[in-house]
Coordinates of C-alpha atoms in Angstrom, one line a residue:
M12 CA 22.0 -9.4 -5.9
R13 CA 19.3 -10.5 -3.4
V14 CA 20.8 -8.3 -0.7
Y15 CA 20.7 -5.4 -3.0
F16 CA 17.2 -6.1 -3.8
A17 CA 16.3 -6.1 0.0
I18 CA 18.1 -2.9 0.7
L19 CA 16.4 -1.1 -2.3
L20 CA 12.9 -2.5 -1.5
T21 CA 13.1 -1.8 2.3
S22 CA 14.6 1.7 1.7
A23 CA 11.7 2.6 -0.6
L24 CA 9.1 1.3 1.7
C25 CA 10.6 3.0 4.9
L26 CA 10.8 6.4 3.0
G27 CA 7.5 6.0 1.7
A28 CA 5.8 5.3 5.1
L29 CA 7.7 8.1 6.7
K30 CA 6.6 10.5 4.0
K31 CA 2.9 9.4 4.4
R32 CA 3.3 9.4 8.2
S33 CA 2.1 5.8 8.7
L34 CA 5.3 5.0 10.6
S35 CA 7.2 7.0 13.2
A36 CA 10.8 7.4 13.2
T37 CA 11.4 4.3 15.5
G38 CA 8.8 2.5 13.5
V39 CA 10.9 2.9 10.3
L40 CA 13.9 1.5 12.0
A41 CA 12.0 -1.6 13.2
A42 CA 10.5 -1.8 9.7
A43 CA 14.0 -1.7 8.2
F44 CA 15.0 -4.8 10.3
V45 CA 11.7 -6.7 9.4
G46 CA 12.1 -5.7 5.6
L47 CA 15.7 -6.7 5.3
T48 CA 15.2 -10.1 7.0
T49 CA 12.2 -10.9 4.8
A50 CA 13.2 -9.4 1.5
S51 CA 16.5 -11.3 1.6
N52 CA 14.7 -14.5 1.6
D53 CA 15.0 -16.2 -1.9
N54 CA 11.3 -17.6 -1.6
L55 CA 9.2 -14.8 -3.0
L56 CA 6.3 -15.8 -0.9
F57 CA 7.8 -14.1 2.1
T58 CA 8.3 -10.8 0.5
T59 CA 5.0 -10.9 -1.3
V60 CA 3.1 -11.7 1.9
L61 CA 4.8 -9.0 3.7
L62 CA 3.9 -6.4 1.0
A63 CA 0.3 -7.6 1.0
F64 CA 0.0 -6.8 4.8
F65 CA 2.0 -3.7 4.7
I66 CA 0.4 -2.0 1.9
S67 CA -3.3 -3.1 2.6
S68 CA -2.9 -2.2 6.3
S69 CA -1.5 1.3 5.5
L70 CA -4.3 1.9 2.9
W71 CA -7.1 0.8 5.3
T72 CA -5.5 2.8 8.2
K73 CA -6.0 6.0 6.1
Y74 CA -9.5 5.0 4.7
Q75 CA -12.3 7.3 6.2
A76 CA -9.7 8.9 8.5
R77 CA -12.1 11.8 9.4
Q78 CA -14.8 9.4 10.6
K79 CA -12.3 7.4 12.6
M80 CA -10.9 10.5 14.1
R81 CA -14.6 11.4 15.3
L82 CA -15.0 7.9 16.9
D83 CA -11.4 8.0 18.3
P84 CA -9.8 11.2 19.2
K85 CA -6.4 9.4 19.4
F86 CA -6.6 8.2 15.9
T87 CA -4.2 10.7 14.5
T88 CA -1.2 9.4 16.6
A89 CA -2.5 5.8 16.6
S90 CA -2.3 5.7 12.8
Q91 CA 1.5 6.1 13.0
R92 CA 3.0 2.8 14.1
D93 CA 6.0 2.8 16.3
W94 CA 8.7 0.3 16.8
K95 CA 6.7 -1.8 19.1
Q96 CA 3.7 -2.0 16.9
V97 CA 6.0 -2.9 13.8
L98 CA 7.8 -5.6 15.7
C99 CA 4.5 -7.0 17.2
N100 CA 3.2 -7.2 13.7
G101 CA 6.5 -8.5 12.1
G102 CA 8.9 -9.8 14.6
I103 CA 7.7 -13.5 14.5
G104 CA 7.4 -13.4 10.9
S105 CA 11.1 -12.2 10.6
V106 CA 12.2 -15.1 12.7
I107 CA 10.4 -17.6 10.6
S108 CA 11.9 -16.1 7.5
L109 CA 15.5 -16.3 9.0
V110 CA 14.8 -20.0 10.0
Y111 CA 13.6 -20.8 6.5
Q112 CA 16.7 -19.1 5.0
Y113 CA 19.0 -21.1 7.3
Y114 CA 17.6 -24.4 6.1
F115 CA 16.6 -23.7 2.5
D116 CA 18.3 -20.7 1.1
G117 CA 19.4 -21.4 -2.5
R118 CA 17.9 -24.9 -2.5
R119 CA 15.3 -26.2 -4.8
P120 CA 12.2 -28.1 -3.5
E121 CA 13.1 -31.0 -6.0
D122 CA 16.5 -31.4 -4.3
L123 CA 15.1 -31.7 -0.9
S124 CA 14.4 -34.9 1.1
I125 CA 10.7 -35.8 2.1
A126 CA 11.5 -34.6 5.7
E127 CA 13.0 -31.3 4.4
R128 CA 9.9 -30.7 2.2
R129 CA 7.7 -31.1 5.3
L130 CA 9.7 -28.8 7.3
M131 CA 9.4 -26.3 4.5
T132 CA 5.7 -26.7 4.3
V133 CA 5.4 -26.2 8.0
L134 CA 7.4 -22.9 7.9
I135 CA 5.3 -21.6 5.1
W136 CA 2.2 -22.4 7.1
A137 CA 3.7 -20.8 10.1
Y138 CA 4.5 -17.6 8.2
I139 CA 1.0 -17.6 6.5
G140 CA -0.6 -18.1 9.8
F141 CA 1.2 -15.3 11.4
Y142 CA 0.6 -12.6 8.8
A143 CA -2.9 -13.9 8.3
C144 CA -3.7 -13.0 12.0
C145 CA -1.9 -9.7 11.7
T146 CA -3.7 -8.7 8.5
A147 CA -7.1 -9.8 9.6
D148 CA -6.8 -8.1 12.9
T149 CA -5.7 -4.8 11.2
W150 CA -8.6 -5.0 8.6
A151 CA -11.1 -5.9 11.3
S152 CA -10.0 -2.8 13.4
E153 CA -9.8 -0.3 10.5
I154 CA -13.0 -1.4 8.6
G155 CA -15.1 -2.8 11.5
T156 CA -15.0 0.6 13.2
L157 CA -16.9 2.0 10.5
S158 CA -19.8 -0.4 10.8
S159 CA -23.3 1.4 11.1
D160 CA -24.2 -1.2 13.9
W161 CA -22.4 -1.2 17.3
P162 CA -20.4 -4.4 18.0
V163 CA -21.2 -6.9 20.6
L164 CA -18.7 -8.3 23.2
I165 CA -17.5 -11.7 22.0
T166 CA -17.8 -13.0 25.7
T167 CA -21.2 -11.7 26.6
W168 CA -22.8 -10.8 23.2
K169 CA -23.9 -7.6 24.8
T170 CA -23.8 -4.3 22.6
V171 CA -20.7 -2.2 23.4
P172 CA -19.4 1.3 22.1
P173 CA -17.1 1.1 18.9
G174 CA -13.6 0.7 19.7
T175 CA -14.1 -1.8 22.7
N176 CA -11.6 -4.5 22.9
G177 CA -13.2 -7.8 22.2
G178 CA -16.2 -6.1 20.4
I179 CA -17.0 -7.9 17.2
S180 CA -19.4 -7.1 14.2
K181 CA -20.4 -8.6 10.9
L182 CA -18.3 -6.1 9.1
G183 CA -15.3 -6.7 11.2
L184 CA -15.6 -10.5 10.9
M185 CA -15.9 -10.3 7.2
S186 CA -13.0 -8.0 7.0
S187 CA -10.9 -10.4 9.0
F188 CA -11.8 -13.2 6.6
A189 CA -10.9 -10.9 3.6
G190 CA -7.7 -9.9 5.3
G191 CA -6.6 -13.5 5.7
A192 CA -7.7 -14.4 2.2
T193 CA -5.6 -11.6 0.9
V194 CA -2.4 -12.9 2.5
G195 CA -3.2 -16.4 1.3
L196 CA -3.9 -15.4 -2.2
A197 CA -0.6 -13.5 -2.2
A198 CA 1.1 -16.7 -1.0
D199 CA -0.4 -18.8 -3.8
I200 CA 0.5 -16.1 -6.5
A201 CA 4.2 -16.0 -5.3
L202 CA 4.5 -19.7 -4.9
W203 CA 3.1 -20.8 -8.3
A204 CA 5.1 -18.0 -10.0
Q205 CA 8.3 -19.3 -8.6
Y206 CA 7.7 -23.0 -7.9
F207 CA 5.4 -23.8 -10.8
Y208 CA 7.5 -26.9 -12.1
A209 CA 7.9 -28.1 -8.4
F210 CA 4.1 -28.2 -8.1
R211 CA 3.7 -29.9 -11.4
S212 CA 6.3 -32.6 -10.4
G213 CA 4.7 -33.1 -6.9
A214 CA 7.7 -31.8 -5.0
L215 CA 5.5 -29.4 -3.4
P216 CA 2.0 -30.1 -2.2
R217 CA -0.8 -28.2 -4.0
I218 CA -2.4 -26.4 -1.1
P219 CA -4.9 -23.5 -1.6
Y220 CA -3.4 -20.9 0.6
V221 CA -6.1 -18.5 -0.1
T222 CA -8.3 -20.9 2.0
V223 CA -5.8 -21.4 4.6
G224 CA -5.2 -17.8 5.0
S225 CA -8.9 -16.8 5.3
L226 CA -9.4 -19.7 8.0
L227 CA -6.4 -18.7 10.0
G228 CA -7.0 -15.0 9.7
T229 CA -10.4 -15.3 11.0
L230 CA -9.2 -17.6 13.8
G231 CA -6.5 -15.1 14.9
S232 CA -9.0 -12.3 14.8
V233 CA -11.3 -14.4 17.2
I234 CA -8.4 -15.0 19.5
D235 CA -7.5 -11.4 19.6
S236 CA -11.1 -10.5 20.3
L237 CA -11.3 -13.0 23.3
L238 CA -8.0 -11.7 24.7
G239 CA -9.2 -8.2 24.3
A240 CA -12.3 -8.9 26.2
T241 CA -10.8 -10.8 29.1
V242 CA -7.2 -9.6 29.8
Q243 CA -7.1 -6.1 28.2
A244 CA -9.3 -3.4 29.9
S245 CA -11.8 -1.0 27.8
F246 CA -12.9 1.9 29.6
L247 CA -15.7 4.5 28.8
V248 CA -14.2 8.0 28.7
D249 CA -16.4 10.9 27.6
K250 CA -18.9 8.5 25.9
R251 CA -15.9 6.8 24.1
A252 CA -14.2 3.4 24.4
V253 CA -10.6 3.7 25.1
S254 CA -7.8 1.4 26.4
D255 CA -4.1 1.1 27.4
L256 CA -4.6 4.1 30.0
T257 CA -1.8 4.6 32.5
A258 CA -2.3 5.0 36.1
A259 CA -2.0 8.8 35.9
E260 CA -4.7 8.9 33.1
L261 CA -7.0 6.6 35.2
Q262 CA -6.8 9.0 38.0
K263 CA -7.4 12.0 35.9
H264 CA -10.8 10.9 34.9
K265 CA -13.3 11.0 37.5
D266 CA -16.4 9.4 35.7
I267 CA -14.3 6.6 34.1
K268 CA -16.3 3.4 33.7
V269 CA -15.0 -0.1 32.9
I270 CA -16.6 -1.6 30.0
S271 CA -14.8 -5.0 29.9
G272 CA -11.7 -6.9 30.6
S273 CA -9.1 -6.6 33.1
N274 CA -6.0 -4.2 32.8
I275 CA -3.5 -7.1 32.3
L276 CA -2.2 -6.9 28.9
S277 CA -1.6 -3.8 26.6
N278 CA -2.8 -3.8 22.8
N279 CA 0.6 -4.7 21.8
M280 CA 1.0 -7.5 23.9
V281 CA -2.5 -8.9 22.9
N282 CA -1.4 -8.7 19.3
V283 CA 1.9 -10.7 20.0
V284 CA 0.1 -13.4 21.9
S285 CA -3.0 -13.7 19.3
S286 CA -0.4 -13.9 16.4
A287 CA 1.8 -16.4 18.2
C288 CA -1.2 -18.6 19.0
T289 CA -2.3 -18.5 15.3
T290 CA 1.1 -19.3 14.3
A291 CA 1.1 -22.3 16.6
A292 CA -2.2 -23.4 15.3
A293 CA -1.1 -23.3 11.8
V294 CA 1.9 -25.5 12.6
G295 CA -0.4 -27.9 14.6
L296 CA -2.8 -28.0 11.9
I297 CA -0.4 -28.9 9.1
A298 CA 1.4 -31.3 11.4
L299 CA -2.0 -33.2 11.6
L300 CA -2.6 -33.1 7.9
M301 CA 0.9 -34.4 7.0

């Protein structure tokens, strides 16, 4: 029954994303993999958190699209996520979901040993940490771009053009916090709805994941900004900040200027590293607390 639910839900989301053009054809295939490996999990938290990330990110991407297009001429294509972007924002989460299913599929928290409950909690923290980072980064990028004030570079605190990697603003940071909190709130709702009696009996620790998500999301966004300001180059082309330029594109523009960073990692690679670091930080934090 759970498999049918996973197929139905994933198909509906992929078809909807394809119709709204929020995913490319390859993005749909990658999203199908992420969706099936997540929605087949019997812990509702995994599907609920994924939906919170996917739906909110899609909505904020389309929000004020015309204004974003004026700031970034590549916005139209950038708003369609391809397979690389999907896996960068879902691959690690899928692995965590599969590991969770391997150990805990069909098992109740009340029937687990203390060591197994700790492992369950660690995997939940890792999953929330991963998607809190992904959601916070997406919200910061999509909402922070609309800030009336120009951002400052996180490493120098100097004003930089909107769209510069490593640029932060008050609106962007608040959006990161809200994005992470949204993931945590989704986790809280799902866990309490499914495991209410496990919480009442003490089989599961009562952790305010909305707080955990907001903190980890903000941390992930800061890590992403630090990476963007140092190992990802931002260029000034036609008075606009752009990145991920190929060698041919760099030669094409004569008056190009480097705003910040070194051309080492692409945007997708920065997303992977920042989300992996946030996931690791979540695991390390809960390990210390336990």
